[in-house]
Amino acid sequence: QVLSDEEKRKQYDAYGEEGLKDGHQSSHGDIFSHFFGDFGFMFGGNPRQQDRNIPRGSDIIVDLEVTLEEVYSGNFVEVVRNKPVARQAPGKRKCNCRQEMRTTQLGPGRFQMTQEVVCDECPNVKLVNEERTLEVEIEPGVRDGMEYPFIGEGEPHVDGEPGDLRFRIKVLKHPVFERRGDDLYTNVTISLVEALTGFEMDIAHLDGHKVHVARDKITKPGAKLWKKGEGLPNFDNNNIKGSLIITFDVEFPKEQLTNEQREG
């Protein structure tokens, strides 16, 4: 029956069966309201529109310096913040100021439209500094430039909502290891004898555990050794770790060899 009627078919295509029940008066807002309820997030809904008009304080972005050791193991960092907080004060103040059009009749059929600033009266407020301690969790494998947001901890706004405080991760350079993604790179210097005859050593990792390295072959200058699973933990999955790449530098004798050393 619906498909044979062109108007009803259009109604069905646009609004479904509910549109047919309500007749041609249905609207997109009605359909969204039917599906989602009056939660204020339907298109064109007044509650959400009012939210967009609420003034908001500025966001604050703070660089948080973390060490490579913290990136490897994770950590909790306490940050003390002096935050301005709005407190009630005596008296009234102008608030919610807005531009409104005012129409004035100048004569028969003649009108003049002017813009005026209209304000409401609100209780007076003052900003008082309060010390607040925030705890930031440095997650293992955190990447440089990532941000940790603290909602509502930014600059206040006396007529609206405070902004957000965001800590931006800045990984400090390490004297021994260099980070490239989830991999760690380091250089180890060995003697010429060790390069020719082999060697065995332990390298202290970021959390203090030892990485054992042993070779019984000739090691050329610039040779690389990969240690899988000895890199940084992956941020999305801490069970996965990158590799440790060791580059060997060979230290040659600084003086000429004696005859005995040559024979040796």
PDB file of C-alpha atoms in Angstrom:
ATOM      1  CA  GLN A   1       0.000   0.000   0.000  1.00  0.00           C
ATOM      2  CA  VAL A   2       2.818   2.403   0.848  1.00  0.00           C
ATOM      3  CA  LEU A   3       4.862   1.658  -2.252  1.00  0.00           C
ATOM      4  CA  SER A   4       1.915   2.306  -4.544  1.00  0.00           C
ATOM      5  CA  ASP A   5       1.421   5.820  -3.102  1.00  0.00           C
ATOM      6  CA  GLU A   6       4.157   8.228  -4.162  1.00  0.00           C
ATOM      7  CA  GLU A   7       3.733  10.618  -1.192  1.00  0.00           C
ATOM      8  CA  LYS A   8       3.637   7.806   1.348  1.00  0.00           C
ATOM      9  CA  ARG A   9       6.706   6.212  -0.250  1.00  0.00           C
ATOM     10  CA  LYS A  10       8.646   9.474   0.152  1.00  0.00           C
ATOM     11  CA  GLN A  11       7.496   9.669   3.780  1.00  0.00           C
ATOM     12  CA  TYR A  12       8.630   6.077   4.403  1.00  0.00           C
ATOM     13  CA  ASP A  13      12.025   6.636   2.709  1.00  0.00           C
ATOM     14  CA  ALA A  14      12.644   9.732   4.829  1.00  0.00           C
ATOM     15  CA  TYR A  15      11.254   8.755   8.221  1.00  0.00           C
ATOM     16  CA  GLY A  16      10.469   5.006   8.256  1.00  0.00           C
ATOM     17  CA  GLU A  17       7.332   3.474   9.708  1.00  0.00           C
ATOM     18  CA  GLU A  18       7.117   6.035  12.522  1.00  0.00           C
ATOM     19  CA  GLY A  19       6.845   8.762   9.932  1.00  0.00           C
ATOM     20  CA  LEU A  20       3.809   7.041   8.430  1.00  0.00           C
ATOM     21  CA  LYS A  21       2.118   6.763  11.843  1.00  0.00           C
ATOM     22  CA  ASP A  22       2.692  10.412  12.717  1.00  0.00           C
ATOM     23  CA  GLY A  23       1.594  11.646   9.336  1.00  0.00           C
ATOM     24  CA  HIS A  24       3.360  14.267   7.228  1.00  0.00           C
ATOM     25  CA  GLN A  25       4.088  16.489  10.232  1.00  0.00           C
ATOM     26  CA  SER A  26       7.099  14.416  11.306  1.00  0.00           C
ATOM     27  CA  SER A  27      10.498  16.065  11.299  1.00  0.00           C
ATOM     28  CA  HIS A  28      14.116  14.910  11.567  1.00  0.00           C
ATOM     29  CA  GLY A  29      14.147  16.184  15.159  1.00  0.00           C
ATOM     30  CA  ASP A  30      11.133  14.035  15.994  1.00  0.00           C
ATOM     31  CA  ILE A  31      12.768  10.930  14.574  1.00  0.00           C
ATOM     32  CA  PHE A  32      16.023  11.523  16.483  1.00  0.00           C
ATOM     33  CA  SER A  33      13.986  12.171  19.610  1.00  0.00           C
ATOM     34  CA  HIS A  34      12.153   8.886  19.066  1.00  0.00           C
ATOM     35  CA  PHE A  35      15.401   6.914  18.728  1.00  0.00           C
ATOM     36  CA  PHE A  36      17.551   8.640  21.350  1.00  0.00           C
ATOM     37  CA  GLY A  37      15.134  10.377  23.711  1.00  0.00           C
ATOM     38  CA  ASP A  38      15.334  14.013  24.717  1.00  0.00           C
ATOM     39  CA  PHE A  39      18.963  13.962  25.831  1.00  0.00           C
ATOM     40  CA  GLY A  40      19.818  17.200  24.093  1.00  0.00           C
ATOM     41  CA  PHE A  41      22.231  15.725  21.568  1.00  0.00           C
ATOM     42  CA  MET A  42      19.883  15.464  18.605  1.00  0.00           C
ATOM     43  CA  PHE A  43      20.599  17.718  15.660  1.00  0.00           C
ATOM     44  CA  GLY A  44      19.240  21.200  16.184  1.00  0.00           C
ATOM     45  CA  GLY A  45      18.429  20.447  19.828  1.00  0.00           C
ATOM     46  CA  ASN A  46      18.383  23.491  22.077  1.00  0.00           C
ATOM     47  CA  PRO A  47      20.246  21.965  25.082  1.00  0.00           C
ATOM     48  CA  ARG A  48      23.347  21.156  23.044  1.00  0.00           C
ATOM     49  CA  GLN A  49      23.224  24.533  21.350  1.00  0.00           C
ATOM     50  CA  GLN A  50      23.238  26.220  24.754  1.00  0.00           C
ATOM     51  CA  ASP A  51      26.306  24.159  25.730  1.00  0.00           C
ATOM     52  CA  ARG A  52      28.181  25.512  22.733  1.00  0.00           C
ATOM     53  CA  ASN A  53      27.436  29.076  23.850  1.00  0.00           C
ATOM     54  CA  ILE A  54      28.844  28.613  27.357  1.00  0.00           C
ATOM     55  CA  PRO A  55      32.103  30.637  27.623  1.00  0.00           C
ATOM     56  CA  ARG A  56      35.174  28.638  28.519  1.00  0.00           C
ATOM     57  CA  GLY A  57      38.527  29.459  30.064  1.00  0.00           C
ATOM     58  CA  SER A  58      41.794  28.926  28.225  1.00  0.00           C
ATOM     59  CA  ASP A  59      43.523  25.556  28.074  1.00  0.00           C
ATOM     60  CA  ILE A  60      46.981  25.297  29.656  1.00  0.00           C
ATOM     61  CA  ILE A  61      49.664  23.091  28.078  1.00  0.00           C
ATOM     62  CA  VAL A  62      52.660  22.239  30.277  1.00  0.00           C
ATOM     63  CA  ASP A  63      55.746  20.312  29.108  1.00  0.00           C
ATOM     64  CA  LEU A  64      56.402  17.431  31.497  1.00  0.00           C
ATOM     65  CA  GLU A  65      60.018  16.251  31.289  1.00  0.00           C
ATOM     66  CA  VAL A  66      60.451  12.503  31.810  1.00  0.00           C
ATOM     67  CA  THR A  67      63.575  10.351  31.741  1.00  0.00           C
ATOM     68  CA  LEU A  68      64.116   7.306  29.544  1.00  0.00           C
ATOM     69  CA  GLU A  69      64.148   5.223  32.740  1.00  0.00           C
ATOM     70  CA  GLU A  70      60.579   6.419  33.442  1.00  0.00           C
ATOM     71  CA  VAL A  71      59.543   5.594  29.884  1.00  0.00           C
ATOM     72  CA  TYR A  72      60.918   2.060  30.370  1.00  0.00           C
ATOM     73  CA  SER A  73      59.427   1.280  33.789  1.00  0.00           C
ATOM     74  CA  GLY A  74      56.602   3.813  34.186  1.00  0.00           C
ATOM     75  CA  ASN A  75      56.180   6.177  37.121  1.00  0.00           C
ATOM     76  CA  PHE A  76      53.796   8.432  39.023  1.00  0.00           C
ATOM     77  CA  VAL A  77      54.746  12.118  39.077  1.00  0.00           C
ATOM     78  CA  GLU A  78      53.191  14.584  41.528  1.00  0.00           C
ATOM     79  CA  VAL A  79      52.764  18.127  40.233  1.00  0.00           C
ATOM     80  CA  VAL A  80      51.831  21.005  42.561  1.00  0.00           C
ATOM     81  CA  ARG A  81      49.609  23.553  40.791  1.00  0.00           C
ATOM     82  CA  ASN A  82      48.548  26.992  42.050  1.00  0.00           C
ATOM     83  CA  LYS A  83      45.086  27.225  40.539  1.00  0.00           C
ATOM     84  CA  PRO A  84      42.846  30.332  40.557  1.00  0.00           C
ATOM     85  CA  VAL A  85      39.393  29.300  41.813  1.00  0.00           C
ATOM     86  CA  ALA A  86      36.231  31.430  41.673  1.00  0.00           C
ATOM     87  CA  ARG A  87      34.761  32.220  45.090  1.00  0.00           C
ATOM     88  CA  GLN A  88      31.632  34.236  45.879  1.00  0.00           C
ATOM     89  CA  ALA A  89      32.165  37.881  46.839  1.00  0.00           C
ATOM     90  CA  PRO A  90      29.780  40.607  48.061  1.00  0.00           C
ATOM     91  CA  GLY A  91      27.901  42.720  45.535  1.00  0.00           C
ATOM     92  CA  LYS A  92      26.639  42.170  41.989  1.00  0.00           C
ATOM     93  CA  ARG A  93      28.308  42.229  38.604  1.00  0.00           C
ATOM     94  CA  LYS A  94      27.307  42.369  34.954  1.00  0.00           C
ATOM     95  CA  CYS A  95      27.353  38.953  33.270  1.00  0.00           C
ATOM     96  CA  ASN A  96      26.144  37.041  30.218  1.00  0.00           C
ATOM     97  CA  CYS A  97      26.577  40.176  28.102  1.00  0.00           C
ATOM     98  CA  ARG A  98      25.296  39.855  24.530  1.00  0.00           C
ATOM     99  CA  GLN A  99      24.468  41.923  21.451  1.00  0.00           C
ATOM    100  CA  GLU A 100      20.765  42.425  20.831  1.00  0.00           C
ATOM    101  CA  MET A 101      18.939  44.290  18.036  1.00  0.00           C
ATOM    102  CA  ARG A 102      16.596  47.094  19.160  1.00  0.00           C
ATOM    103  CA  THR A 103      14.002  48.542  16.765  1.00  0.00           C
ATOM    104  CA  THR A 104      12.967  52.177  17.180  1.00  0.00           C
ATOM    105  CA  GLN A 105      10.026  53.730  15.262  1.00  0.00           C
ATOM    106  CA  LEU A 106      11.066  57.091  13.831  1.00  0.00           C
ATOM    107  CA  GLY A 107       7.739  57.878  12.157  1.00  0.00           C
ATOM    108  CA  PRO A 108       4.942  56.334  10.110  1.00  0.00           C
ATOM    109  CA  GLY A 109       6.489  53.340   8.315  1.00  0.00           C
ATOM    110  CA  ARG A 110      10.016  54.340   9.344  1.00  0.00           C
ATOM    111  CA  PHE A 111      12.041  52.175  11.702  1.00  0.00           C
ATOM    112  CA  GLN A 112      15.664  52.189  12.841  1.00  0.00           C
ATOM    113  CA  MET A 113      17.496  49.056  14.023  1.00  0.00           C
ATOM    114  CA  THR A 114      20.467  49.449  16.379  1.00  0.00           C
ATOM    115  CA  GLN A 115      22.666  46.978  18.236  1.00  0.00           C
ATOM    116  CA  GLU A 116      22.823  47.238  21.994  1.00  0.00           C
ATOM    117  CA  VAL A 117      24.864  45.401  24.613  1.00  0.00           C
ATOM    118  CA  VAL A 118      22.503  43.765  27.091  1.00  0.00           C
ATOM    119  CA  CYS A 119      23.805  42.213  30.344  1.00  0.00           C
ATOM    120  CA  ASP A 120      22.345  40.281  33.246  1.00  0.00           C
ATOM    121  CA  GLU A 121      23.161  40.779  36.918  1.00  0.00           C
ATOM    122  CA  CYS A 122      24.972  37.935  38.660  1.00  0.00           C
ATOM    123  CA  PRO A 123      26.482  37.443  42.122  1.00  0.00           C
ATOM    124  CA  ASN A 124      29.981  38.863  42.315  1.00  0.00           C
ATOM    125  CA  VAL A 125      32.976  36.507  42.332  1.00  0.00           C
ATOM    126  CA  LYS A 126      36.684  36.802  43.037  1.00  0.00           C
ATOM    127  CA  LEU A 127      39.559  34.546  41.985  1.00  0.00           C
ATOM    128  CA  VAL A 128      41.504  32.982  44.848  1.00  0.00           C
ATOM    129  CA  ASN A 129      44.706  30.963  44.364  1.00  0.00           C
ATOM    130  CA  GLU A 130      44.528  27.437  45.735  1.00  0.00           C
ATOM    131  CA  GLU A 131      47.377  24.925  45.859  1.00  0.00           C
ATOM    132  CA  ARG A 132      46.419  21.606  44.351  1.00  0.00           C
ATOM    133  CA  THR A 133      48.476  18.420  43.893  1.00  0.00           C
ATOM    134  CA  LEU A 134      47.917  16.485  40.675  1.00  0.00           C
ATOM    135  CA  GLU A 135      49.254  12.981  40.052  1.00  0.00           C
ATOM    136  CA  VAL A 136      50.314  12.162  36.511  1.00  0.00           C
ATOM    137  CA  GLU A 137      50.843   8.536  35.570  1.00  0.00           C
ATOM    138  CA  ILE A 138      53.786   8.069  33.203  1.00  0.00           C
ATOM    139  CA  GLU A 139      52.789   4.897  31.387  1.00  0.00           C
ATOM    140  CA  PRO A 140      55.521   2.509  30.138  1.00  0.00           C
ATOM    141  CA  GLY A 141      56.384   3.181  26.502  1.00  0.00           C
ATOM    142  CA  VAL A 142      54.849   6.675  26.501  1.00  0.00           C
ATOM    143  CA  ARG A 143      55.762   8.537  23.325  1.00  0.00           C
ATOM    144  CA  ASP A 144      57.306  11.971  23.025  1.00  0.00           C
ATOM    145  CA  GLY A 145      54.649  14.670  22.557  1.00  0.00           C
ATOM    146  CA  MET A 146      51.736  12.672  23.998  1.00  0.00           C
ATOM    147  CA  GLU A 147      49.344  14.623  26.201  1.00  0.00           C
ATOM    148  CA  TYR A 148      47.673  13.746  29.499  1.00  0.00           C
ATOM    149  CA  PRO A 149      44.534  15.910  29.970  1.00  0.00           C
ATOM    150  CA  PHE A 150      43.085  17.045  33.289  1.00  0.00           C
ATOM    151  CA  ILE A 151      39.544  18.226  32.541  1.00  0.00           C
ATOM    152  CA  GLY A 152      38.546  21.524  34.168  1.00  0.00           C
ATOM    153  CA  GLU A 153      42.016  22.211  35.636  1.00  0.00           C
ATOM    154  CA  GLY A 154      42.857  25.022  33.206  1.00  0.00           C
ATOM    155  CA  GLU A 155      42.165  28.748  33.410  1.00  0.00           C
ATOM    156  CA  PRO A 156      38.822  29.630  35.052  1.00  0.00           C
ATOM    157  CA  HIS A 157      36.060  31.721  33.460  1.00  0.00           C
ATOM    158  CA  VAL A 158      33.831  33.670  35.832  1.00  0.00           C
ATOM    159  CA  ASP A 159      30.824  33.329  33.492  1.00  0.00           C
ATOM    160  CA  GLY A 160      31.403  29.777  32.308  1.00  0.00           C
ATOM    161  CA  GLU A 161      33.481  26.658  32.598  1.00  0.00           C
ATOM    162  CA  PRO A 162      37.246  26.348  33.253  1.00  0.00           C
ATOM    163  CA  GLY A 163      39.536  25.163  30.483  1.00  0.00           C
ATOM    164  CA  ASP A 164      41.631  21.999  30.593  1.00  0.00           C
ATOM    165  CA  LEU A 165      45.185  21.406  31.797  1.00  0.00           C
ATOM    166  CA  ARG A 166      47.236  19.183  29.490  1.00  0.00           C
ATOM    167  CA  PHE A 167      50.654  17.751  30.330  1.00  0.00           C
ATOM    168  CA  ARG A 168      52.719  17.192  27.182  1.00  0.00           C
ATOM    169  CA  ILE A 169      55.402  14.517  27.491  1.00  0.00           C
ATOM    170  CA  LYS A 170      58.966  15.595  26.686  1.00  0.00           C
ATOM    171  CA  VAL A 171      61.435  12.699  26.867  1.00  0.00           C
ATOM    172  CA  LEU A 172      64.903  13.840  27.961  1.00  0.00           C
ATOM    173  CA  LYS A 173      68.058  12.713  26.169  1.00  0.00           C
ATOM    174  CA  HIS A 174      69.882   9.812  27.805  1.00  0.00           C
ATOM    175  CA  PRO A 175      73.691   9.643  28.104  1.00  0.00           C
ATOM    176  CA  VAL A 176      73.876   5.937  27.127  1.00  0.00           C
ATOM    177  CA  PHE A 177      70.767   4.958  25.151  1.00  0.00           C
ATOM    178  CA  GLU A 178      69.029   6.604  22.202  1.00  0.00           C
ATOM    179  CA  ARG A 179      65.369   5.943  21.528  1.00  0.00           C
ATOM    180  CA  ARG A 180      64.017   5.278  18.040  1.00  0.00           C
ATOM    181  CA  GLY A 181      60.392   4.204  18.308  1.00  0.00           C
ATOM    182  CA  ASP A 182      60.372   1.181  20.628  1.00  0.00           C
ATOM    183  CA  ASP A 183      64.026   0.325  19.888  1.00  0.00           C
ATOM    184  CA  LEU A 184      67.037   1.397  21.936  1.00  0.00           C
ATOM    185  CA  TYR A 185      70.457   2.138  20.411  1.00  0.00           C
ATOM    186  CA  THR A 186      73.781   2.289  22.230  1.00  0.00           C
ATOM    187  CA  ASN A 187      77.505   2.261  21.398  1.00  0.00           C
ATOM    188  CA  VAL A 188      80.084   0.046  23.132  1.00  0.00           C
ATOM    189  CA  THR A 189      83.853   0.470  22.722  1.00  0.00           C
ATOM    190  CA  ILE A 190      86.054  -2.649  22.708  1.00  0.00           C
ATOM    191  CA  SER A 191      89.829  -3.016  22.427  1.00  0.00           C
ATOM    192  CA  LEU A 192      91.618  -4.223  19.294  1.00  0.00           C
ATOM    193  CA  VAL A 193      92.495  -7.511  21.023  1.00  0.00           C
ATOM    194  CA  GLU A 194      88.813  -8.057  21.945  1.00  0.00           C
ATOM    195  CA  ALA A 195      87.806  -7.271  18.370  1.00  0.00           C
ATOM    196  CA  LEU A 196      90.170 -10.001  17.097  1.00  0.00           C
ATOM    197  CA  THR A 197      89.828 -12.692  19.767  1.00  0.00           C
ATOM    198  CA  GLY A 198      86.324 -12.172  21.185  1.00  0.00           C
ATOM    199  CA  PHE A 199      84.955 -10.821  24.456  1.00  0.00           C
ATOM    200  CA  GLU A 200      82.242 -11.162  27.108  1.00  0.00           C
ATOM    201  CA  MET A 201      80.532  -8.313  28.987  1.00  0.00           C
ATOM    202  CA  ASP A 202      77.368  -7.125  30.770  1.00  0.00           C
ATOM    203  CA  ILE A 203      75.557  -3.906  29.837  1.00  0.00           C
ATOM    204  CA  ALA A 204      73.491  -2.193  32.544  1.00  0.00           C
ATOM    205  CA  HIS A 205      69.929  -1.592  31.290  1.00  0.00           C
ATOM    206  CA  LEU A 206      67.567   1.276  32.198  1.00  0.00           C
ATOM    207  CA  ASP A 207      66.036  -0.567  35.154  1.00  0.00           C
ATOM    208  CA  GLY A 208      69.389  -1.935  36.376  1.00  0.00           C
ATOM    209  CA  HIS A 209      69.182  -5.480  34.989  1.00  0.00           C
ATOM    210  CA  LYS A 210      72.206  -6.784  33.066  1.00  0.00           C
ATOM    211  CA  VAL A 211      72.204  -7.601  29.357  1.00  0.00           C
ATOM    212  CA  HIS A 212      74.846 -10.261  28.662  1.00  0.00           C
ATOM    213  CA  VAL A 213      76.868  -9.901  25.460  1.00  0.00           C
ATOM    214  CA  ALA A 214      79.415 -12.546  24.321  1.00  0.00           C
ATOM    215  CA  ARG A 215      81.311 -12.996  21.031  1.00  0.00           C
ATOM    216  CA  ASP A 216      84.018 -15.437  19.984  1.00  0.00           C
ATOM    217  CA  LYS A 217      84.333 -14.118  16.436  1.00  0.00           C
ATOM    218  CA  ILE A 218      86.086 -11.157  14.835  1.00  0.00           C
ATOM    219  CA  THR A 219      84.134  -7.949  15.445  1.00  0.00           C
ATOM    220  CA  LYS A 220      84.603  -5.282  12.794  1.00  0.00           C
ATOM    221  CA  PRO A 221      84.349  -1.576  13.649  1.00  0.00           C
ATOM    222  CA  GLY A 222      80.712  -0.497  13.258  1.00  0.00           C
ATOM    223  CA  ALA A 223      79.355  -4.035  13.631  1.00  0.00           C
ATOM    224  CA  LYS A 224      75.848  -4.220  15.161  1.00  0.00           C
ATOM    225  CA  LEU A 225      74.361  -6.768  17.544  1.00  0.00           C
ATOM    226  CA  TRP A 226      70.577  -7.049  18.007  1.00  0.00           C
ATOM    227  CA  LYS A 227      69.056  -8.102  21.313  1.00  0.00           C
ATOM    228  CA  LYS A 228      65.357  -8.783  20.736  1.00  0.00           C
ATOM    229  CA  GLY A 229      62.981  -7.959  23.567  1.00  0.00           C
ATOM    230  CA  GLU A 230      65.493  -5.658  25.310  1.00  0.00           C
ATOM    231  CA  GLY A 231      64.045  -2.407  23.937  1.00  0.00           C
ATOM    232  CA  LEU A 232      61.243  -0.222  25.278  1.00  0.00           C
ATOM    233  CA  PRO A 233      57.749  -1.584  25.959  1.00  0.00           C
ATOM    234  CA  ASN A 234      55.146  -0.767  23.335  1.00  0.00           C
ATOM    235  CA  PHE A 235      52.725   1.879  24.611  1.00  0.00           C
ATOM    236  CA  ASP A 236      49.618   0.074  23.317  1.00  0.00           C
ATOM    237  CA  ASN A 237      50.756  -3.375  24.471  1.00  0.00           C
ATOM    238  CA  ASN A 238      53.374  -3.465  27.227  1.00  0.00           C
ATOM    239  CA  ASN A 239      53.938  -7.186  26.662  1.00  0.00           C
ATOM    240  CA  ILE A 240      55.619  -6.359  23.354  1.00  0.00           C
ATOM    241  CA  LYS A 241      59.105  -4.839  23.555  1.00  0.00           C
ATOM    242  CA  GLY A 242      61.438  -3.471  20.928  1.00  0.00           C
ATOM    243  CA  SER A 243      65.070  -4.425  20.386  1.00  0.00           C
ATOM    244  CA  LEU A 244      68.364  -3.228  21.819  1.00  0.00           C
ATOM    245  CA  ILE A 245      70.835  -2.504  18.993  1.00  0.00           C
ATOM    246  CA  ILE A 246      74.479  -2.360  20.098  1.00  0.00           C
ATOM    247  CA  THR A 247      77.050  -0.773  17.785  1.00  0.00           C
ATOM    248  CA  PHE A 248      80.685  -1.707  18.454  1.00  0.00           C
ATOM    249  CA  ASP A 249      83.526   0.778  18.182  1.00  0.00           C
ATOM    250  CA  VAL A 250      87.086  -0.585  18.154  1.00  0.00           C
ATOM    251  CA  GLU A 251      89.758   1.353  20.025  1.00  0.00           C
ATOM    252  CA  PHE A 252      93.112   1.051  18.281  1.00  0.00           C
ATOM    253  CA  PRO A 253      96.453   1.460  20.118  1.00  0.00           C
ATOM    254  CA  LYS A 254      97.521   5.092  20.338  1.00  0.00           C
ATOM    255  CA  GLU A 255     101.239   4.328  20.151  1.00  0.00           C
ATOM    256  CA  GLN A 256     103.391   2.120  17.958  1.00  0.00           C
ATOM    257  CA  LEU A 257     103.654  -1.542  18.975  1.00  0.00           C
ATOM    258  CA  THR A 258     106.909  -2.900  20.393  1.00  0.00           C
ATOM    259  CA  ASN A 259     108.583  -5.898  18.784  1.00  0.00           C
ATOM    260  CA  GLU A 260     107.277  -8.116  21.589  1.00  0.00           C
ATOM    261  CA  GLN A 261     103.735  -6.906  21.055  1.00  0.00           C
ATOM    262  CA  ARG A 262     104.075  -7.511  17.322  1.00  0.00           C
ATOM    263  CA  GLU A 263     105.204 -11.086  17.931  1.00  0.00           C
ATOM    264  CA  GLY A 264     102.439 -11.542  20.501  1.00  0.00           C
TER     265      GLY A 264
END
